[in-house]
Amino acid sequence: CAAAVCRRRHLVFLIGADPGLAAEVGADGVHWPFRLRADLRRWRDRFPVQTLSAHTGAELRAAARYPVDAAILSAVFPSRSPSAGEALGALKFRELVRGTVLPVYALGGVTADTAAMAAGAAGLAAVEGMAPFGA
C-alpha cells in the first residue's frame, strides 16, 4: 500500500480532498483544494497533517488563516498536469514563500533538475515523478 511505502521512506502520504479514503488507507492526512477550504476545519482532529493548495499570493495569504500544517503552492514550474495552470517561476515562488508564515511546499514541474530552484520551500510535493528522487 502507498501509505506503507511512504512510511518506510519517511515521506508524508496525503490523500486529496477525500478524508474518508485517507482514513481507510491509513494516510497521514488530507490535502485540500483551496475551493474546499471550509471543509478542512471539521476534519482537523482526525488527521495529524492537513495541507491547503494555493495558486496565487492571495490564496497563500488566506491559507494562513486556516488550521493547516502547510500550503502547497503550484504550479512552480511548467507541468504536464492538466490542472497545473501557468507556472509561477522560481523568482515569484521565492517571493511568495518569503511573504507567508506557513511552511510552503513546491508542486508542479518539480524534478531532480528543477528542485534546487525552489529555494525557500519547506519541501517538495508531487503527484507523480518522485522516482528521480529515489522514492
mmCIF file with all atom_site columns, C-alpha atoms in Angstrom:
data_model
loop_
_atom_site.group_PDB
_atom_site.id
_atom_site.type_symbol
_atom_site.label_atom_id
_atom_site.label_alt_id
_atom_site.label_comp_id
_atom_site.label_asym_id
_atom_site.label_entity_id
_atom_site.label_seq_id
_atom_site.pdbx_PDB_ins_code
_atom_site.Cartn_x
_atom_site.Cartn_y
_atom_site.Cartn_z
_atom_site.occupancy
_atom_site.B_iso_or_equiv
_atom_site.pdbx_formal_charge
_atom_site.auth_seq_id
_atom_site.auth_comp_id
_atom_site.auth_asym_id
_atom_site.auth_atom_id
_atom_site.pdbx_PDB_model_num
ATOM 1   C CA . CYS A 1 1   ? 0.000   0.000  0.000   1.00 0.00 ? 1   CYS A CA 1
ATOM 2   C CA . ALA A 1 2   ? 1.216   3.536  -0.751  1.00 0.00 ? 2   ALA A CA 1
ATOM 3   C CA . ALA A 1 3   ? 0.958   4.589  2.905   1.00 0.00 ? 3   ALA A CA 1
ATOM 4   C CA . ALA A 1 4   ? 3.360   1.820  3.951   1.00 0.00 ? 4   ALA A CA 1
ATOM 5   C CA . VAL A 1 5   ? 5.838   2.714  1.204   1.00 0.00 ? 5   VAL A CA 1
ATOM 6   C CA . CYS A 1 6   ? 5.781   6.347  2.309   1.00 0.00 ? 6   CYS A CA 1
ATOM 7   C CA . ARG A 1 7   ? 6.350   5.404  5.940   1.00 0.00 ? 7   ARG A CA 1
ATOM 8   C CA . ARG A 1 8   ? 9.353   3.243  5.049   1.00 0.00 ? 8   ARG A CA 1
ATOM 9   C CA . ARG A 1 9   ? 10.831  6.137  3.097   1.00 0.00 ? 9   ARG A CA 1
ATOM 10  C CA . HIS A 1 10  ? 9.956   8.766  5.728   1.00 0.00 ? 10  HIS A CA 1
ATOM 11  C CA . LEU A 1 11  ? 7.549   10.533 3.377   1.00 0.00 ? 11  LEU A CA 1
ATOM 12  C CA . VAL A 1 12  ? 4.200   12.045 4.295   1.00 0.00 ? 12  VAL A CA 1
ATOM 13  C CA . PHE A 1 13  ? 1.302   10.444 2.426   1.00 0.00 ? 13  PHE A CA 1
ATOM 14  C CA . LEU A 1 14  ? -1.716  12.683 1.811   1.00 0.00 ? 14  LEU A CA 1
ATOM 15  C CA . ILE A 1 15  ? -4.959  11.938 0.002   1.00 0.00 ? 15  ILE A CA 1
ATOM 16  C CA . GLY A 1 16  ? -6.507  14.796 -1.931  1.00 0.00 ? 16  GLY A CA 1
ATOM 17  C CA . ALA A 1 17  ? -9.932  16.056 -0.803  1.00 0.00 ? 17  ALA A CA 1
ATOM 18  C CA . ASP A 1 18  ? -11.207 12.682 0.434   1.00 0.00 ? 18  ASP A CA 1
ATOM 19  C CA . PRO A 1 19  ? -10.958 12.276 4.206   1.00 0.00 ? 19  PRO A CA 1
ATOM 20  C CA . GLY A 1 20  ? -12.901 9.002  4.119   1.00 0.00 ? 20  GLY A CA 1
ATOM 21  C CA . LEU A 1 21  ? -10.391 7.428  1.760   1.00 0.00 ? 21  LEU A CA 1
ATOM 22  C CA . ALA A 1 22  ? -7.497  8.930  3.747   1.00 0.00 ? 22  ALA A CA 1
ATOM 23  C CA . ALA A 1 23  ? -8.774  7.208  6.903   1.00 0.00 ? 23  ALA A CA 1
ATOM 24  C CA . GLU A 1 24  ? -9.426  3.944  5.053   1.00 0.00 ? 24  GLU A CA 1
ATOM 25  C CA . VAL A 1 25  ? -5.914  3.644  3.611   1.00 0.00 ? 25  VAL A CA 1
ATOM 26  C CA . GLY A 1 26  ? -4.094  4.974  6.678   1.00 0.00 ? 26  GLY A CA 1
ATOM 27  C CA . ALA A 1 27  ? -2.852  8.177  5.069   1.00 0.00 ? 27  ALA A CA 1
ATOM 28  C CA . ASP A 1 28  ? -1.080  10.740 7.221   1.00 0.00 ? 28  ASP A CA 1
ATOM 29  C CA . GLY A 1 29  ? -3.609  13.355 6.261   1.00 0.00 ? 29  GLY A CA 1
ATOM 30  C CA . VAL A 1 30  ? -5.601  15.216 3.651   1.00 0.00 ? 30  VAL A CA 1
ATOM 31  C CA . HIS A 1 31  ? -4.595  17.796 1.080   1.00 0.00 ? 31  HIS A CA 1
ATOM 32  C CA . TRP A 1 32  ? -7.446  20.213 0.432   1.00 0.00 ? 32  TRP A CA 1
ATOM 33  C CA . PRO A 1 33  ? -8.020  22.178 -2.766  1.00 0.00 ? 33  PRO A CA 1
ATOM 34  C CA . PHE A 1 34  ? -8.440  25.860 -1.959  1.00 0.00 ? 34  PHE A CA 1
ATOM 35  C CA . ARG A 1 35  ? -12.069 25.760 -3.090  1.00 0.00 ? 35  ARG A CA 1
ATOM 36  C CA . LEU A 1 36  ? -12.835 23.182 -0.333  1.00 0.00 ? 36  LEU A CA 1
ATOM 37  C CA . ARG A 1 37  ? -11.001 25.040 2.437   1.00 0.00 ? 37  ARG A CA 1
ATOM 38  C CA . ALA A 1 38  ? -14.118 25.327 4.618   1.00 0.00 ? 38  ALA A CA 1
ATOM 39  C CA . ASP A 1 39  ? -14.322 21.510 4.866   1.00 0.00 ? 39  ASP A CA 1
ATOM 40  C CA . LEU A 1 40  ? -10.941 21.089 6.493   1.00 0.00 ? 40  LEU A CA 1
ATOM 41  C CA . ARG A 1 41  ? -11.960 22.555 9.856   1.00 0.00 ? 41  ARG A CA 1
ATOM 42  C CA . ARG A 1 42  ? -14.296 19.670 10.692  1.00 0.00 ? 42  ARG A CA 1
ATOM 43  C CA . TRP A 1 43  ? -11.570 17.105 9.965   1.00 0.00 ? 43  TRP A CA 1
ATOM 44  C CA . ARG A 1 44  ? -8.805  18.840 11.933  1.00 0.00 ? 44  ARG A CA 1
ATOM 45  C CA . ASP A 1 45  ? -8.738  16.372 14.814  1.00 0.00 ? 45  ASP A CA 1
ATOM 46  C CA . ARG A 1 46  ? -8.889  13.260 12.625  1.00 0.00 ? 46  ARG A CA 1
ATOM 47  C CA . PHE A 1 47  ? -5.519  13.577 10.866  1.00 0.00 ? 47  PHE A CA 1
ATOM 48  C CA . PRO A 1 48  ? -2.073  14.633 12.004  1.00 0.00 ? 48  PRO A CA 1
ATOM 49  C CA . VAL A 1 49  ? -1.412  16.520 8.756   1.00 0.00 ? 49  VAL A CA 1
ATOM 50  C CA . GLN A 1 50  ? -3.611  18.748 6.621   1.00 0.00 ? 50  GLN A CA 1
ATOM 51  C CA . THR A 1 51  ? -2.476  20.977 3.794   1.00 0.00 ? 51  THR A CA 1
ATOM 52  C CA . LEU A 1 52  ? -4.206  23.523 1.593   1.00 0.00 ? 52  LEU A CA 1
ATOM 53  C CA . SER A 1 53  ? -3.467  24.333 -2.017  1.00 0.00 ? 53  SER A CA 1
ATOM 54  C CA . ALA A 1 54  ? -2.643  27.817 -3.202  1.00 0.00 ? 54  ALA A CA 1
ATOM 55  C CA . HIS A 1 55  ? -2.054  29.124 -6.711  1.00 0.00 ? 55  HIS A CA 1
ATOM 56  C CA . THR A 1 56  ? -1.738  32.866 -6.083  1.00 0.00 ? 56  THR A CA 1
ATOM 57  C CA . GLY A 1 57  ? -0.373  35.203 -3.457  1.00 0.00 ? 57  GLY A CA 1
ATOM 58  C CA . ALA A 1 58  ? -3.904  35.997 -2.266  1.00 0.00 ? 58  ALA A CA 1
ATOM 59  C CA . GLU A 1 59  ? -4.693  32.300 -1.784  1.00 0.00 ? 59  GLU A CA 1
ATOM 60  C CA . LEU A 1 60  ? -1.410  31.749 0.046   1.00 0.00 ? 60  LEU A CA 1
ATOM 61  C CA . ARG A 1 61  ? -2.154  34.644 2.432   1.00 0.00 ? 61  ARG A CA 1
ATOM 62  C CA . ALA A 1 62  ? -5.681  33.293 3.002   1.00 0.00 ? 62  ALA A CA 1
ATOM 63  C CA . ALA A 1 63  ? -4.323  29.782 3.697   1.00 0.00 ? 63  ALA A CA 1
ATOM 64  C CA . ALA A 1 64  ? -2.520  31.154 6.754   1.00 0.00 ? 64  ALA A CA 1
ATOM 65  C CA . ARG A 1 65  ? -5.905  31.833 8.357   1.00 0.00 ? 65  ARG A CA 1
ATOM 66  C CA . TYR A 1 66  ? -6.896  28.145 8.318   1.00 0.00 ? 66  TYR A CA 1
ATOM 67  C CA . PRO A 1 67  ? -5.817  25.335 10.661  1.00 0.00 ? 67  PRO A CA 1
ATOM 68  C CA . VAL A 1 68  ? -3.367  23.761 8.223   1.00 0.00 ? 68  VAL A CA 1
ATOM 69  C CA . ASP A 1 69  ? 0.146   22.491 8.678   1.00 0.00 ? 69  ASP A CA 1
ATOM 70  C CA . ALA A 1 70  ? 1.376   23.796 5.337   1.00 0.00 ? 70  ALA A CA 1
ATOM 71  C CA . ALA A 1 71  ? 0.398   25.201 1.980   1.00 0.00 ? 71  ALA A CA 1
ATOM 72  C CA . ILE A 1 72  ? 1.208   23.524 -1.299  1.00 0.00 ? 72  ILE A CA 1
ATOM 73  C CA . LEU A 1 73  ? 1.899   26.218 -3.876  1.00 0.00 ? 73  LEU A CA 1
ATOM 74  C CA . SER A 1 74  ? 1.595   25.389 -7.565  1.00 0.00 ? 74  SER A CA 1
ATOM 75  C CA . ALA A 1 75  ? 2.451   25.378 -10.286 1.00 0.00 ? 75  ALA A CA 1
ATOM 76  C CA . VAL A 1 76  ? 6.016   26.398 -9.610  1.00 0.00 ? 76  VAL A CA 1
ATOM 77  C CA . PHE A 1 77  ? 7.448   25.213 -12.930 1.00 0.00 ? 77  PHE A CA 1
ATOM 78  C CA . PRO A 1 78  ? 5.805   24.243 -16.221 1.00 0.00 ? 78  PRO A CA 1
ATOM 79  C CA . SER A 1 79  ? 3.963   20.966 -15.777 1.00 0.00 ? 79  SER A CA 1
ATOM 80  C CA . ARG A 1 80  ? 2.173   18.471 -17.992 1.00 0.00 ? 80  ARG A CA 1
ATOM 81  C CA . SER A 1 81  ? -0.633  18.209 -15.448 1.00 0.00 ? 81  SER A CA 1
ATOM 82  C CA . PRO A 1 82  ? -3.952  19.340 -16.943 1.00 0.00 ? 82  PRO A CA 1
ATOM 83  C CA . SER A 1 83  ? -4.754  21.221 -13.721 1.00 0.00 ? 83  SER A CA 1
ATOM 84  C CA . ALA A 1 84  ? -1.377  22.937 -13.350 1.00 0.00 ? 84  ALA A CA 1
ATOM 85  C CA . GLY A 1 85  ? -2.134  26.313 -14.884 1.00 0.00 ? 85  GLY A CA 1
ATOM 86  C CA . GLU A 1 86  ? 0.546   28.861 -15.677 1.00 0.00 ? 86  GLU A CA 1
ATOM 87  C CA . ALA A 1 87  ? 3.842   28.362 -13.866 1.00 0.00 ? 87  ALA A CA 1
ATOM 88  C CA . LEU A 1 88  ? 4.846   30.904 -11.203 1.00 0.00 ? 88  LEU A CA 1
ATOM 89  C CA . GLY A 1 89  ? 8.551   30.517 -11.877 1.00 0.00 ? 89  GLY A CA 1
ATOM 90  C CA . ALA A 1 90  ? 11.341  30.311 -9.328  1.00 0.00 ? 90  ALA A CA 1
ATOM 91  C CA . LEU A 1 91  ? 11.545  34.041 -8.542  1.00 0.00 ? 91  LEU A CA 1
ATOM 92  C CA . LYS A 1 92  ? 7.816   34.515 -7.943  1.00 0.00 ? 92  LYS A CA 1
ATOM 93  C CA . PHE A 1 93  ? 7.706   31.317 -5.890  1.00 0.00 ? 93  PHE A CA 1
ATOM 94  C CA . ARG A 1 94  ? 10.509  32.545 -3.604  1.00 0.00 ? 94  ARG A CA 1
ATOM 95  C CA . GLU A 1 95  ? 8.834   35.953 -3.253  1.00 0.00 ? 95  GLU A CA 1
ATOM 96  C CA . LEU A 1 96  ? 5.536   34.365 -2.192  1.00 0.00 ? 96  LEU A CA 1
ATOM 97  C CA . VAL A 1 97  ? 7.227   31.968 0.238   1.00 0.00 ? 97  VAL A CA 1
ATOM 98  C CA . ARG A 1 98  ? 9.039   34.844 1.955   1.00 0.00 ? 98  ARG A CA 1
ATOM 99  C CA . GLY A 1 99  ? 5.705   36.612 2.458   1.00 0.00 ? 99  GLY A CA 1
ATOM 100 C CA . THR A 1 100 ? 3.931   33.908 4.477   1.00 0.00 ? 100 THR A CA 1
ATOM 101 C CA . VAL A 1 101 ? 4.187   32.354 7.922   1.00 0.00 ? 101 VAL A CA 1
ATOM 102 C CA . LEU A 1 102 ? 3.176   28.889 6.680   1.00 0.00 ? 102 LEU A CA 1
ATOM 103 C CA . PRO A 1 103 ? 5.610   26.239 5.540   1.00 0.00 ? 103 PRO A CA 1
ATOM 104 C CA . VAL A 1 104 ? 5.198   26.090 1.763   1.00 0.00 ? 104 VAL A CA 1
ATOM 105 C CA . TYR A 1 105 ? 5.807   23.037 -0.400  1.00 0.00 ? 105 TYR A CA 1
ATOM 106 C CA . ALA A 1 106 ? 6.600   23.387 -4.104  1.00 0.00 ? 106 ALA A CA 1
ATOM 107 C CA . LEU A 1 107 ? 4.382   21.499 -6.569  1.00 0.00 ? 107 LEU A CA 1
ATOM 108 C CA . GLY A 1 108 ? 4.237   21.494 -10.330 1.00 0.00 ? 108 GLY A CA 1
ATOM 109 C CA . GLY A 1 109 ? 7.088   20.659 -12.641 1.00 0.00 ? 109 GLY A CA 1
ATOM 110 C CA . VAL A 1 110 ? 9.356   19.798 -9.729  1.00 0.00 ? 110 VAL A CA 1
ATOM 111 C CA . THR A 1 111 ? 12.005  17.384 -10.976 1.00 0.00 ? 111 THR A CA 1
ATOM 112 C CA . ALA A 1 112 ? 15.538  16.472 -9.999  1.00 0.00 ? 112 ALA A CA 1
ATOM 113 C CA . ASP A 1 113 ? 16.628  19.252 -12.383 1.00 0.00 ? 113 ASP A CA 1
ATOM 114 C CA . THR A 1 114 ? 14.312  21.992 -11.041 1.00 0.00 ? 114 THR A CA 1
ATOM 115 C CA . ALA A 1 115 ? 14.115  21.176 -7.323  1.00 0.00 ? 115 ALA A CA 1
ATOM 116 C CA . ALA A 1 116 ? 17.092  23.315 -6.321  1.00 0.00 ? 116 ALA A CA 1
ATOM 117 C CA . MET A 1 117 ? 15.426  26.364 -7.915  1.00 0.00 ? 117 MET A CA 1
ATOM 118 C CA . ALA A 1 118 ? 12.532  26.060 -5.427  1.00 0.00 ? 118 ALA A CA 1
ATOM 119 C CA . ALA A 1 119 ? 14.694  27.733 -2.782  1.00 0.00 ? 119 ALA A CA 1
ATOM 120 C CA . GLY A 1 120 ? 12.797  28.660 0.355   1.00 0.00 ? 120 GLY A CA 1
ATOM 121 C CA . ALA A 1 121 ? 10.400  25.733 0.070   1.00 0.00 ? 121 ALA A CA 1
ATOM 122 C CA . ALA A 1 122 ? 9.784   23.664 3.190   1.00 0.00 ? 122 ALA A CA 1
ATOM 123 C CA . GLY A 1 123 ? 9.819   20.676 0.857   1.00 0.00 ? 123 GLY A CA 1
ATOM 124 C CA . LEU A 1 124 ? 8.653   19.256 -2.423  1.00 0.00 ? 124 LEU A CA 1
ATOM 125 C CA . ALA A 1 125 ? 5.282   17.801 -3.335  1.00 0.00 ? 125 ALA A CA 1
ATOM 126 C CA . ALA A 1 126 ? 4.445   15.573 -6.248  1.00 0.00 ? 126 ALA A CA 1
ATOM 127 C CA . VAL A 1 127 ? 1.538   13.785 -7.806  1.00 0.00 ? 127 VAL A CA 1
ATOM 128 C CA . GLU A 1 128 ? 3.960   11.694 -9.813  1.00 0.00 ? 128 GLU A CA 1
ATOM 129 C CA . GLY A 1 129 ? 7.630   11.894 -10.598 1.00 0.00 ? 129 GLY A CA 1
ATOM 130 C CA . MET A 1 130 ? 9.261   11.144 -7.252  1.00 0.00 ? 130 MET A CA 1
ATOM 131 C CA . ALA A 1 131 ? 11.275  8.274  -8.767  1.00 0.00 ? 131 ALA A CA 1
ATOM 132 C CA . PRO A 1 132 ? 14.153  10.577 -9.760  1.00 0.00 ? 132 PRO A CA 1
ATOM 133 C CA . PHE A 1 133 ? 14.465  11.452 -6.064  1.00 0.00 ? 133 PHE A CA 1
ATOM 134 C CA . GLY A 1 134 ? 14.720  7.801  -5.033  1.00 0.00 ? 134 GLY A CA 1
ATOM 135 C CA . ALA A 1 135 ? 11.126  7.418  -3.848  1.00 0.00 ? 135 ALA A CA 1
#
